[in-house]
Amino acid sequence: MTGRGTKYCEPQSKTIIISPMKKLKNAYPGTGLTLLILLCFSPCAMSDGLPDLGDISQTVLTPLQERQIGQQSMLQIRASKQFLDDAEISDYLNQLGYRLVENSAEPNLGFEFFALDDPNINAFAMPGGFIGVNSGLLQTVQSESELAAVLSHEIAHVTQHHLARIIAGQQNDGLTTMAAIALAILASRTNPQAAEAAIASMQAHAIQKQLDFTRTHEQEADRIGLDILQKSNFNIHAMPEFLNRLQLATRLLDGHAPTYLRTHPVTSDRVADIENRVRKLPYRLIPDSLDFQLARTKLIAARKTAADAVAYFSAALDAQKHGNPIAQRYGLVVSLLRNREIDRATLELAVLRKQLRTHPMSSNSPMIETLAGQVKRAANNDADTLAFYRAAVQNFPQHRALVYDYADLLLQGNQPEIAVALLTEQLARHPSDTRLYDLQASAYAMQGKRLEQHQAQAYSYAWQGNLYAALEQLELAKQAGGSFYQLSTIESDLRELRAMLEARGKP
Ligand SMILES: [Zn+2]
C-alpha cells in the first residue's frame, strides 16, 4: 500500500462514520474541509493506496471498508436522476429509521436513509448502513408499521453484515476493488438507470446475481427485523401482511415480480415462518404518525399533474370514506399551490389548520407549517410573512425545508445578515447540506464578502463530490483576499483538496 493513499485516508476515515444525526454533535464547520472527510471514499477508493479486498481477510470486511463501499455507491446514487432530493421525505425516513436503529444490534452505527424516485417496489441496504427506499414502496405500504417492517428487515441485513459477508466470500476477479463492488451493488440493488455506470462497465450483470441474499440471510433478517419492529412499538403483524400483499401483486402482475422480491426472495416457507412467530403475539393496532401520512401524500401528489392531483384530493375529501382527511387536505393544498390556485389554497389551508387543532395526536406539524409559509408567500408575501417564518423556524429548527424557504425569503428581502446567521447555525446541525451552503454563498455575495462566498460555494461542490469545481472556488476565495486566519484556512483547505485530487489521479 502506498504511503500517500493511506496518509490521506486515515484522518478522513474516522469521520465518515459519523451519521447525519450525530453530525449535530460535530464540530462547527468553520474548521473547513477537514469536514470533507466524507470524500475520502472517492479519492481513496480510486487511489493506489486503496487496500484491495485481498489485503485484509477473505472472510471479513472491516467496518471502515463497509462504510467506504456504501459511500462509493451513494456518490453514484446522489448524482443520479433517481435520487429523491426532498428534505422533508428524507428527514421523515431518517426519523423513522433512527427510531428502529435504536433497537437494533448496532445503535451507534451511522445509518443513512434515503428515497429514490422509482415506481418499482423496492428497498435495499448497502454495506455501512445506507438504506434506500423507492417511492413505489412508500406508496404501496398501507401503514407506517409496514414501512417500519421493511426498514427493520433492511437494518437487520446491515447489522448482520450479510452483504459484506457475501462480498468477502466472493472469489470473483471482478470484485477486487471497492469501486467495482460499489458498482455491482448498485446494479443489483437499484434499477438500471441508477446504475448506468455499473451496467456499462465490467460484468455487472453476472456479478449481481451473486450478491443476492440467500434464504438463510432472509430468515435471519426477518427474525431480527421482527425483534426490532416489536421493540420499537410497531405492529409486527404488518410484516407478513406486507409480504403477502407483495406476493399477491406479483400474481396479478403476471409473474412480473417487484424488485424487492428478487433481491429478497420471498417463499411461502418464509412467510409461514414469520406468520408463526407473530401469531402468538397480540394484534396491536398502532396509528400512523401524521408525518408518515403527510410524507406519503406528498409523494402521491408529486406523481400526478397539478390538475389531476387537485381533482384526486378533492374527490377523496368529498367521498369522506377512506384515508386521513388531514393528509388529504394537505395533498389538496400542495396541489392547488402547484396549480397556481392561490385563493383556494389559502381557504383550504385555513380549514386544514382548524382540523389540525382538533387532531388527537398533533396540534402542529412542521410539514404543514412549511406549506403554510409557501402559500403565504404565493398569496401576499408581506412583512407578516417574515414574522411567520421567524416563529416557524423557532418552533421547528430541525426542519430543513422550512429553513431553506426562510433563507430564500430573507435573500429576496435583501436581508443577508439574518440569512447568514440562520444558515451558519443550520450548517452546524447539517454540515453536509449543500443547499445550505448554496444559500449561504448567495447571502455572502449580497454582502460583497467574496472570500466567504467562494468558500461556501467550494464546500457545496465538495460535498457534492465535485472536487475540481471546489478547487476553483477556493482559488477564487484566495484571490478575493481576507484576514490572516481566513487565508490560512483557505490554504489548508486547498492543500487538502489538492491531495485528494492527486490521490484520485488526474483526469
Ligand atoms: Zn432481505
Short mmCIF file of C-alpha atoms and ligand atoms in Angstrom, two decimals:
data_model
loop_
_atom_site.label_atom_id
_atom_site.label_comp_id
_atom_site.label_asym_id
_atom_site.label_seq_id
_atom_site.Cartn_x
_atom_site.Cartn_y
_atom_site.Cartn_z
CA MET A 1 0.00 0.00 0.00
CA THR A 2 1.48 3.35 -0.91
CA GLY A 3 2.02 5.93 1.74
CA ARG A 4 0.01 8.64 0.15
CA GLY A 5 -3.26 6.79 -0.09
CA THR A 6 -3.05 5.68 3.47
CA LYS A 7 -1.98 9.03 4.72
CA TYR A 8 -4.96 10.85 3.35
CA CYS A 9 -7.43 8.14 4.09
CA GLU A 10 -6.67 7.90 7.75
CA PRO A 11 -7.93 11.10 9.28
CA GLN A 12 -10.84 11.17 6.90
CA SER A 13 -11.98 7.68 7.52
CA LYS A 14 -12.57 8.37 11.17
CA THR A 15 -15.11 10.98 10.37
CA ILE A 16 -17.04 9.26 7.63
CA ILE A 17 -18.54 7.01 10.25
CA ILE A 18 -20.39 9.94 11.72
CA SER A 19 -24.10 9.69 10.99
CA PRO A 20 -26.24 12.55 9.72
CA MET A 21 -27.87 12.63 13.14
CA LYS A 22 -24.65 12.57 15.07
CA LYS A 23 -23.25 15.36 12.96
CA LEU A 24 -25.32 17.50 15.29
CA LYS A 25 -22.67 16.99 17.89
CA ASN A 26 -19.92 17.50 15.43
CA ALA A 27 -17.70 20.49 15.22
CA TYR A 28 -18.79 23.72 13.72
CA PRO A 29 -17.94 23.69 10.03
CA GLY A 30 -15.69 26.70 10.29
CA THR A 31 -12.87 24.23 10.56
CA GLY A 32 -13.05 23.93 6.79
CA LEU A 33 -12.53 20.95 4.63
CA THR A 34 -11.50 18.73 7.44
CA LEU A 35 -15.20 18.05 7.36
CA LEU A 36 -14.78 16.80 3.91
CA ILE A 37 -13.69 13.55 5.20
CA LEU A 38 -16.62 12.04 3.57
CA LEU A 39 -14.92 12.48 0.29
CA CYS A 40 -12.34 10.07 1.40
CA PHE A 41 -14.20 7.35 -0.32
CA SER A 42 -13.75 8.86 -3.71
CA PRO A 43 -10.07 9.67 -3.79
CA CYS A 44 -9.03 6.82 -1.58
CA ALA A 45 -11.01 4.16 -3.29
CA MET A 46 -9.51 5.05 -6.62
CA SER A 47 -6.01 5.56 -5.42
CA ASP A 48 -3.29 3.01 -5.46
CA GLY A 49 -3.37 3.16 -1.72
CA LEU A 50 -6.71 1.51 -1.52
CA PRO A 51 -6.49 -1.72 0.35
CA ASP A 52 -7.97 -4.20 -2.05
CA LEU A 53 -10.07 -6.91 -0.56
CA GLY A 54 -7.36 -9.46 -0.73
CA ASP A 55 -5.30 -7.30 1.58
CA ILE A 56 -7.04 -7.99 4.79
CA SER A 57 -9.16 -11.03 5.18
CA GLN A 58 -11.12 -13.07 2.71
CA THR A 59 -13.98 -13.54 5.08
CA VAL A 60 -14.48 -10.26 6.89
CA LEU A 61 -14.67 -6.66 5.79
CA THR A 62 -13.77 -4.06 8.37
CA PRO A 63 -16.48 -1.57 9.35
CA LEU A 64 -14.45 1.07 7.54
CA GLN A 65 -14.33 -0.96 4.32
CA GLU A 66 -18.07 -1.50 4.54
CA ARG A 67 -18.61 2.20 5.03
CA GLN A 68 -16.38 3.07 2.08
CA ILE A 69 -18.22 0.70 -0.22
CA GLY A 70 -21.52 2.24 0.88
CA GLN A 71 -20.16 5.77 0.38
CA GLN A 72 -18.98 4.88 -3.13
CA SER A 73 -22.43 3.67 -4.08
CA MET A 74 -24.01 6.76 -2.51
CA LEU A 75 -21.89 9.06 -4.64
CA GLN A 76 -23.38 7.46 -7.75
CA ILE A 77 -26.87 7.47 -6.31
CA ARG A 78 -26.77 11.13 -5.27
CA ALA A 79 -25.67 12.11 -8.75
CA SER A 80 -28.38 10.04 -10.44
CA LYS A 81 -31.70 11.48 -11.57
CA GLN A 82 -33.48 8.99 -9.38
CA PHE A 83 -32.18 10.37 -6.12
CA LEU A 84 -35.18 11.99 -4.46
CA ASP A 85 -33.80 15.27 -3.24
CA ASP A 86 -36.61 16.26 -0.89
CA ALA A 87 -35.52 17.27 2.60
CA GLU A 88 -38.97 16.53 4.08
CA ILE A 89 -39.15 12.98 2.75
CA SER A 90 -35.55 12.31 3.69
CA ASP A 91 -35.92 13.80 7.20
CA TYR A 92 -39.02 11.68 7.76
CA LEU A 93 -37.27 8.48 6.65
CA ASN A 94 -34.30 9.17 8.91
CA GLN A 95 -36.53 9.97 11.84
CA LEU A 96 -38.40 6.68 11.42
CA GLY A 97 -35.20 4.79 10.61
CA TYR A 98 -33.38 6.01 13.68
CA ARG A 99 -36.28 5.07 15.92
CA LEU A 100 -35.72 1.49 14.67
CA VAL A 101 -31.90 1.63 14.69
CA GLU A 102 -32.03 2.47 18.40
CA ASN A 103 -33.47 -1.00 18.98
CA SER A 104 -31.01 -2.79 16.71
CA ALA A 105 -27.76 -4.56 17.49
CA GLU A 106 -25.76 -1.54 16.33
CA PRO A 107 -27.48 1.56 17.67
CA ASN A 108 -24.33 3.62 17.17
CA LEU A 109 -23.66 2.78 13.55
CA GLY A 110 -24.18 5.85 11.35
CA PHE A 111 -27.15 4.86 9.23
CA GLU A 112 -28.45 6.99 6.39
CA PHE A 113 -31.91 6.52 4.93
CA PHE A 114 -32.81 8.00 1.56
CA ALA A 115 -35.54 7.81 -1.07
CA LEU A 116 -35.35 7.12 -4.78
CA ASP A 117 -37.89 8.35 -7.27
CA ASP A 118 -38.61 4.94 -8.74
CA PRO A 119 -42.02 3.29 -9.14
CA ASN A 120 -40.56 -0.21 -8.67
CA ILE A 121 -41.48 -1.59 -5.29
CA ASN A 122 -38.13 -1.93 -3.61
CA ALA A 123 -36.00 -1.17 -0.59
CA PHE A 124 -32.36 -2.11 -0.23
CA ALA A 125 -29.47 -1.93 2.17
CA MET A 126 -25.86 -1.25 1.26
CA PRO A 127 -22.88 -2.00 3.47
CA GLY A 128 -22.12 0.63 6.07
CA GLY A 129 -25.73 1.46 6.87
CA PHE A 130 -27.07 3.13 3.73
CA ILE A 131 -30.69 2.18 3.23
CA GLY A 132 -32.68 3.20 0.17
CA VAL A 133 -36.44 3.14 -0.25
CA ASN A 134 -38.15 3.55 -3.61
CA SER A 135 -41.09 5.92 -3.92
CA GLY A 136 -43.01 2.92 -5.31
CA LEU A 137 -42.64 1.14 -2.00
CA LEU A 138 -43.54 4.22 0.03
CA GLN A 139 -46.79 4.40 -1.89
CA THR A 140 -47.52 0.68 -1.69
CA VAL A 141 -47.27 0.26 2.06
CA GLN A 142 -50.65 0.51 3.76
CA SER A 143 -49.41 1.64 7.15
CA GLU A 144 -46.39 3.10 8.87
CA SER A 145 -45.87 -0.27 10.58
CA GLU A 146 -45.49 -1.89 7.14
CA LEU A 147 -42.83 0.65 6.18
CA ALA A 148 -41.15 0.13 9.56
CA ALA A 149 -41.24 -3.63 8.92
CA VAL A 150 -39.41 -3.21 5.62
CA LEU A 151 -36.84 -0.88 7.15
CA SER A 152 -36.28 -3.19 10.14
CA HIS A 153 -35.57 -6.07 7.78
CA GLU A 154 -33.03 -3.91 5.88
CA ILE A 155 -31.44 -2.70 9.11
CA ALA A 156 -31.01 -6.35 10.12
CA HIS A 157 -29.23 -7.11 6.82
CA VAL A 158 -26.79 -4.31 7.72
CA THR A 159 -26.22 -5.23 11.35
CA GLN A 160 -25.75 -8.89 10.40
CA HIS A 161 -23.29 -7.74 7.69
CA HIS A 162 -24.95 -10.03 5.15
CA LEU A 163 -23.83 -8.21 2.04
CA ALA A 164 -20.36 -7.71 3.45
CA ARG A 165 -20.09 -11.42 4.10
CA ILE A 166 -21.25 -12.26 0.58
CA ILE A 167 -18.71 -9.84 -0.87
CA ALA A 168 -15.90 -11.08 1.29
CA GLY A 169 -16.76 -14.65 0.35
CA GLN A 170 -16.65 -13.93 -3.38
CA GLN A 171 -13.71 -15.33 -5.24
CA ASN A 172 -14.63 -13.30 -8.27
CA ASP A 173 -11.93 -11.34 -10.05
CA GLY A 174 -14.35 -8.53 -10.84
CA LEU A 175 -14.89 -7.79 -7.17
CA THR A 176 -11.42 -6.92 -6.01
CA THR A 177 -11.74 -3.19 -5.58
CA MET A 178 -14.25 -1.21 -3.60
CA ALA A 179 -15.22 0.77 -6.67
CA ALA A 180 -16.08 -2.44 -8.51
CA ILE A 181 -18.08 -3.71 -5.58
CA ALA A 182 -19.95 -0.45 -5.21
CA LEU A 183 -20.95 -0.57 -8.86
CA ALA A 184 -22.01 -4.19 -8.64
CA ILE A 185 -24.16 -3.40 -5.62
CA LEU A 186 -25.79 -0.57 -7.48
CA ALA A 187 -26.53 -2.81 -10.43
CA SER A 188 -28.04 -5.45 -8.20
CA ARG A 189 -30.00 -3.22 -5.84
CA THR A 190 -31.36 -0.44 -7.97
CA ASN A 191 -32.77 -0.41 -11.44
CA PRO A 192 -30.55 0.06 -14.47
CA GLN A 193 -30.89 3.84 -14.83
CA ALA A 194 -29.46 4.41 -11.39
CA ALA A 195 -26.65 2.06 -12.19
CA GLU A 196 -25.79 3.06 -15.73
CA ALA A 197 -22.13 3.22 -14.94
CA ALA A 198 -22.23 -0.23 -13.46
CA ILE A 199 -24.01 -1.72 -16.43
CA ALA A 200 -21.61 -0.10 -18.85
CA SER A 201 -18.60 -1.42 -17.05
CA MET A 202 -17.39 -4.88 -16.24
CA GLN A 203 -19.53 -7.93 -15.85
CA ALA A 204 -22.00 -6.25 -13.51
CA HIS A 205 -24.86 -8.43 -14.65
CA ALA A 206 -23.00 -11.59 -13.89
CA ILE A 207 -22.00 -10.29 -10.50
CA GLN A 208 -25.38 -9.03 -9.45
CA LYS A 209 -26.85 -12.47 -9.03
CA GLN A 210 -24.02 -13.42 -6.74
CA LEU A 211 -24.92 -10.51 -4.49
CA ASP A 212 -28.49 -11.66 -3.87
CA PHE A 213 -29.29 -12.66 -0.34
CA THR A 214 -29.68 -16.33 0.44
CA ARG A 215 -32.65 -17.93 2.14
CA THR A 216 -30.70 -18.11 5.40
CA HIS A 217 -29.95 -14.38 5.20
CA GLU A 218 -33.60 -13.64 4.61
CA GLN A 219 -34.74 -15.73 7.55
CA GLU A 220 -32.21 -14.09 9.80
CA ALA A 221 -33.19 -10.59 8.64
CA ASP A 222 -36.87 -11.45 9.22
CA ARG A 223 -36.24 -12.76 12.71
CA ILE A 224 -34.04 -9.85 13.77
CA GLY A 225 -36.19 -7.34 11.91
CA LEU A 226 -39.28 -8.56 13.77
CA ASP A 227 -37.48 -8.09 17.04
CA ILE A 228 -36.54 -4.51 16.11
CA LEU A 229 -40.11 -3.83 14.99
CA GLN A 230 -41.57 -5.11 18.22
CA LYS A 231 -39.12 -3.25 20.46
CA SER A 232 -39.90 -0.06 18.54
CA ASN A 233 -43.62 -0.44 19.29
CA PHE A 234 -44.90 -1.06 15.80
CA ASN A 235 -47.46 -3.62 14.73
CA ILE A 236 -45.44 -6.77 14.00
CA HIS A 237 -48.29 -8.32 12.03
CA ALA A 238 -47.51 -5.70 9.40
CA MET A 239 -44.50 -7.73 8.22
CA PRO A 240 -46.36 -10.83 6.97
CA GLU A 241 -49.22 -8.64 5.74
CA PHE A 242 -46.87 -6.65 3.53
CA LEU A 243 -45.15 -9.75 2.13
CA ASN A 244 -48.49 -11.39 1.40
CA ARG A 245 -49.66 -8.33 -0.45
CA LEU A 246 -46.46 -8.24 -2.50
CA GLN A 247 -46.89 -11.88 -3.44
CA LEU A 248 -50.47 -11.25 -4.44
CA ALA A 249 -49.43 -8.26 -6.53
CA THR A 250 -46.86 -10.47 -8.26
CA ARG A 251 -49.57 -12.90 -9.29
CA LEU A 252 -51.69 -10.07 -10.63
CA LEU A 253 -48.74 -8.67 -12.49
CA ASP A 254 -48.36 -11.90 -14.40
CA GLY A 255 -45.26 -13.06 -12.64
CA HIS A 256 -43.58 -9.70 -13.05
CA ALA A 257 -42.07 -9.65 -9.60
CA PRO A 258 -41.34 -6.36 -7.83
CA THR A 259 -37.60 -5.80 -7.49
CA TYR A 260 -37.96 -6.31 -3.75
CA LEU A 261 -38.94 -9.93 -4.27
CA ARG A 262 -35.95 -10.54 -6.50
CA THR A 263 -33.38 -9.16 -4.09
CA HIS A 264 -35.13 -10.55 -1.02
CA PRO A 265 -36.53 -13.88 -2.20
CA VAL A 266 -39.90 -14.49 -0.60
CA THR A 267 -41.02 -18.07 -0.37
CA SER A 268 -44.18 -19.47 1.15
CA ASP A 269 -41.96 -21.01 3.81
CA ARG A 270 -40.56 -17.64 4.69
CA VAL A 271 -43.98 -16.02 5.06
CA ALA A 272 -45.27 -19.02 7.02
CA ASP A 273 -42.28 -18.75 9.32
CA ILE A 274 -42.98 -15.09 10.06
CA GLU A 275 -46.68 -15.77 10.49
CA ASN A 276 -45.86 -18.45 13.01
CA ARG A 277 -43.74 -16.09 15.02
CA VAL A 278 -46.26 -13.29 15.14
CA ARG A 279 -49.35 -15.50 15.61
CA LYS A 280 -48.63 -15.96 19.28
CA LEU A 281 -48.35 -12.23 19.81
CA PRO A 282 -51.34 -9.95 20.29
CA TYR A 283 -52.50 -7.78 17.42
CA ARG A 284 -51.88 -4.17 18.29
CA LEU A 285 -53.24 -1.52 16.04
CA ILE A 286 -50.68 1.26 16.01
CA PRO A 287 -51.92 4.51 14.47
CA ASP A 288 -49.80 6.00 11.71
CA SER A 289 -47.93 9.18 12.59
CA LEU A 290 -49.05 12.35 10.90
CA ASP A 291 -45.58 12.70 9.39
CA PHE A 292 -45.94 9.33 7.67
CA GLN A 293 -49.31 10.30 6.22
CA LEU A 294 -48.06 13.68 5.02
CA ALA A 295 -44.83 12.33 3.50
CA ARG A 296 -46.79 9.67 1.64
CA THR A 297 -49.37 12.19 0.45
CA LYS A 298 -46.63 14.48 -0.80
CA LEU A 299 -45.25 11.66 -2.93
CA ILE A 300 -48.68 10.77 -4.31
CA ALA A 301 -49.30 14.42 -5.23
CA ALA A 302 -45.91 14.70 -6.94
CA ARG A 303 -46.60 11.75 -9.22
CA LYS A 304 -49.67 13.40 -10.74
CA THR A 305 -50.03 16.52 -12.84
CA ALA A 306 -51.12 19.54 -10.79
CA ALA A 307 -54.67 19.48 -12.20
CA ASP A 308 -55.04 15.71 -11.73
CA ALA A 309 -53.77 15.97 -8.19
CA VAL A 310 -56.31 18.72 -7.36
CA ALA A 311 -59.10 16.54 -8.76
CA TYR A 312 -57.82 13.46 -6.94
CA PHE A 313 -57.66 15.02 -3.49
CA SER A 314 -60.92 16.96 -3.95
CA ALA A 315 -62.69 13.70 -4.80
CA ALA A 316 -61.10 11.91 -1.85
CA LEU A 317 -62.30 14.63 0.55
CA ASP A 318 -65.78 14.65 -0.97
CA ALA A 319 -66.12 10.90 -0.63
CA GLN A 320 -65.22 11.14 3.09
CA LYS A 321 -64.58 7.43 3.18
CA HIS A 322 -61.02 6.25 3.16
CA GLY A 323 -57.86 7.83 4.31
CA ASN A 324 -56.97 10.60 6.66
CA PRO A 325 -58.79 13.88 5.94
CA ILE A 326 -55.88 15.96 7.24
CA ALA A 327 -53.44 14.27 4.87
CA GLN A 328 -55.92 14.53 2.02
CA ARG A 329 -56.41 18.22 2.60
CA TYR A 330 -52.65 18.68 2.86
CA GLY A 331 -52.41 16.98 -0.55
CA LEU A 332 -55.10 19.27 -1.88
CA VAL A 333 -53.32 22.44 -0.71
CA VAL A 334 -49.98 21.20 -2.12
CA SER A 335 -51.67 20.56 -5.46
CA LEU A 336 -53.61 23.84 -5.51
CA LEU A 337 -50.39 25.72 -4.89
CA ARG A 338 -48.73 23.87 -7.74
CA ASN A 339 -51.74 24.61 -9.96
CA ARG A 340 -51.45 28.31 -9.05
CA GLU A 341 -54.94 28.37 -7.46
CA ILE A 342 -53.72 30.55 -4.63
CA ASP A 343 -57.04 31.84 -3.27
CA ARG A 344 -58.46 28.36 -2.98
CA ALA A 345 -55.19 27.13 -1.46
CA THR A 346 -55.45 29.86 1.20
CA LEU A 347 -59.04 28.87 2.04
CA GLU A 348 -58.27 25.15 2.21
CA LEU A 349 -55.19 25.81 4.30
CA ALA A 350 -57.34 27.63 6.87
CA VAL A 351 -59.63 24.58 7.03
CA LEU A 352 -56.61 22.30 7.32
CA ARG A 353 -55.19 24.23 10.27
CA LYS A 354 -58.55 24.18 12.02
CA GLN A 355 -58.75 20.42 11.52
CA LEU A 356 -55.24 20.04 12.82
CA ARG A 357 -56.06 21.78 16.09
CA THR A 358 -58.60 19.05 16.84
CA HIS A 359 -56.26 16.24 15.79
CA PRO A 360 -55.74 13.88 18.72
CA MET A 361 -52.05 13.33 18.11
CA SER A 362 -50.75 16.62 16.89
CA SER A 363 -51.72 20.23 17.05
CA ASN A 364 -48.98 21.36 14.73
CA SER A 365 -46.71 19.90 12.10
CA PRO A 366 -43.54 21.23 10.50
CA MET A 367 -44.62 19.98 7.07
CA ILE A 368 -47.89 21.87 7.35
CA GLU A 369 -46.06 24.98 8.59
CA THR A 370 -43.74 24.74 5.58
CA LEU A 371 -46.70 24.50 3.27
CA ALA A 372 -48.44 27.38 5.05
CA GLY A 373 -45.36 29.54 4.51
CA GLN A 374 -45.31 28.69 0.82
CA VAL A 375 -49.00 29.58 0.45
CA LYS A 376 -48.40 32.85 2.32
CA ARG A 377 -45.52 33.73 0.04
CA ALA A 378 -47.57 32.97 -3.05
CA ALA A 379 -50.55 34.97 -1.74
CA ASN A 380 -49.12 38.25 -0.50
CA ASN A 381 -45.59 37.88 0.80
CA ASP A 382 -45.71 40.91 3.09
CA ALA A 383 -43.88 41.80 6.29
CA ASP A 384 -46.20 39.42 8.10
CA THR A 385 -44.69 36.54 6.13
CA LEU A 386 -41.25 37.21 7.58
CA ALA A 387 -42.68 37.18 11.10
CA PHE A 388 -44.42 33.92 10.29
CA TYR A 389 -41.13 32.30 9.22
CA ARG A 390 -39.25 33.66 12.20
CA ALA A 391 -41.71 31.95 14.54
CA ALA A 392 -41.97 28.77 12.47
CA VAL A 393 -38.21 28.23 12.32
CA GLN A 394 -38.03 28.81 16.06
CA ASN A 395 -40.70 26.15 16.60
CA PHE A 396 -39.16 23.67 14.17
CA PRO A 397 -35.43 24.44 13.96
CA GLN A 398 -34.69 20.93 12.70
CA HIS A 399 -36.97 21.16 9.68
CA ARG A 400 -34.64 21.94 6.80
CA ALA A 401 -37.37 22.64 4.20
CA LEU A 402 -38.63 25.47 6.37
CA VAL A 403 -35.11 26.87 6.78
CA TYR A 404 -34.47 26.83 3.01
CA ASP A 405 -37.64 28.81 2.39
CA TYR A 406 -36.97 31.30 5.18
CA ALA A 407 -33.41 31.91 3.96
CA ASP A 408 -34.67 32.35 0.42
CA LEU A 409 -37.24 34.89 1.61
CA LEU A 410 -34.59 36.78 3.57
CA LEU A 411 -32.42 36.99 0.49
CA GLN A 412 -35.35 38.12 -1.57
CA GLY A 413 -35.98 40.83 1.03
CA ASN A 414 -32.33 41.87 0.91
CA GLN A 415 -31.56 40.79 4.48
CA PRO A 416 -28.35 38.81 4.04
CA GLU A 417 -27.13 39.35 7.64
CA ILE A 418 -30.05 37.49 9.19
CA ALA A 419 -29.76 34.84 6.47
CA VAL A 420 -26.06 34.27 7.19
CA ALA A 421 -26.73 33.89 10.92
CA LEU A 422 -29.54 31.42 10.27
CA LEU A 423 -27.57 29.39 7.73
CA THR A 424 -24.41 29.26 9.79
CA GLU A 425 -26.38 27.92 12.74
CA GLN A 426 -28.09 25.36 10.49
CA LEU A 427 -24.80 24.24 8.95
CA ALA A 428 -23.62 23.32 12.42
CA ARG A 429 -26.52 20.86 12.51
CA HIS A 430 -26.22 19.69 8.91
CA PRO A 431 -22.61 20.16 7.83
CA SER A 432 -23.07 18.21 4.59
CA ASP A 433 -26.19 20.01 3.36
CA THR A 434 -25.17 21.50 0.02
CA ARG A 435 -28.33 23.55 -0.31
CA LEU A 436 -27.48 25.42 2.90
CA TYR A 437 -24.00 26.21 1.52
CA ASP A 438 -25.54 27.45 -1.75
CA LEU A 439 -27.86 29.78 0.13
CA GLN A 440 -25.01 30.93 2.34
CA ALA A 441 -22.91 31.70 -0.75
CA SER A 442 -25.75 33.83 -2.14
CA ALA A 443 -26.06 35.69 1.16
CA TYR A 444 -22.31 36.42 1.27
CA ALA A 445 -22.42 37.55 -2.37
CA MET A 446 -25.12 40.00 -1.43
CA GLN A 447 -22.91 41.34 1.37
CA GLY A 448 -20.00 41.66 -1.02
CA LYS A 449 -17.98 39.16 1.04
CA ARG A 450 -16.27 37.45 -1.84
CA LEU A 451 -13.89 35.24 0.11
CA GLU A 452 -16.75 33.80 2.18
CA GLN A 453 -18.95 33.47 -0.87
CA HIS A 454 -16.46 31.36 -2.83
CA GLN A 455 -15.55 29.37 0.24
CA ALA A 456 -19.20 28.42 0.87
CA GLN A 457 -19.59 27.56 -2.80
CA ALA A 458 -16.48 25.41 -2.60
CA TYR A 459 -17.91 23.43 0.30
CA SER A 460 -21.13 22.91 -1.59
CA TYR A 461 -19.28 21.50 -4.61
CA ALA A 462 -17.00 19.43 -2.46
CA TRP A 463 -19.88 17.77 -0.61
CA GLN A 464 -21.43 17.03 -3.98
CA GLY A 465 -18.23 15.25 -4.90
CA ASN A 466 -17.18 17.83 -7.49
CA LEU A 467 -13.63 18.41 -6.30
CA TYR A 468 -12.40 20.35 -9.33
CA ALA A 469 -15.18 22.92 -9.06
CA ALA A 470 -14.45 23.15 -5.34
CA LEU A 471 -10.78 23.79 -6.02
CA GLU A 472 -11.64 26.53 -8.48
CA GLN A 473 -13.86 28.23 -5.91
CA LEU A 474 -11.16 28.07 -3.27
CA GLU A 475 -8.70 29.70 -5.66
CA LEU A 476 -11.21 32.49 -6.23
CA ALA A 477 -11.66 32.82 -2.47
CA LYS A 478 -7.93 33.17 -2.05
CA GLN A 479 -7.72 35.83 -4.76
CA ALA A 480 -10.51 37.78 -3.07
CA GLY A 481 -8.28 38.21 -0.02
CA GLY A 482 -9.13 38.32 3.66
CA SER A 483 -7.73 38.14 7.17
CA PHE A 484 -4.67 36.08 8.03
CA TYR A 485 -6.84 33.49 9.74
CA GLN A 486 -9.27 33.24 6.82
CA LEU A 487 -6.48 32.88 4.29
CA SER A 488 -4.73 30.21 6.24
CA THR A 489 -7.98 28.22 6.44
CA ILE A 490 -8.32 28.53 2.67
CA GLU A 491 -4.69 27.43 2.26
CA SER A 492 -5.23 24.37 4.36
CA ASP A 493 -8.45 23.53 2.51
CA LEU A 494 -6.59 23.90 -0.77
CA ARG A 495 -3.82 21.61 0.37
CA GLU A 496 -6.32 19.01 1.44
CA LEU A 497 -8.28 19.18 -1.80
CA ARG A 498 -5.15 19.00 -3.95
CA ALA A 499 -4.01 15.98 -2.04
CA MET A 500 -7.36 14.33 -2.58
CA LEU A 501 -7.25 15.09 -6.27
CA GLU A 502 -3.73 13.83 -6.57
CA ALA A 503 -4.67 10.64 -4.83
CA ARG A 504 -7.58 10.24 -7.18
CA GLY A 505 -5.49 10.75 -10.26
CA LYS A 506 -5.57 13.47 -12.88
CA PRO A 507 -8.43 13.43 -15.39
ZN ZN B 1 -33.93 -9.28 2.70
#
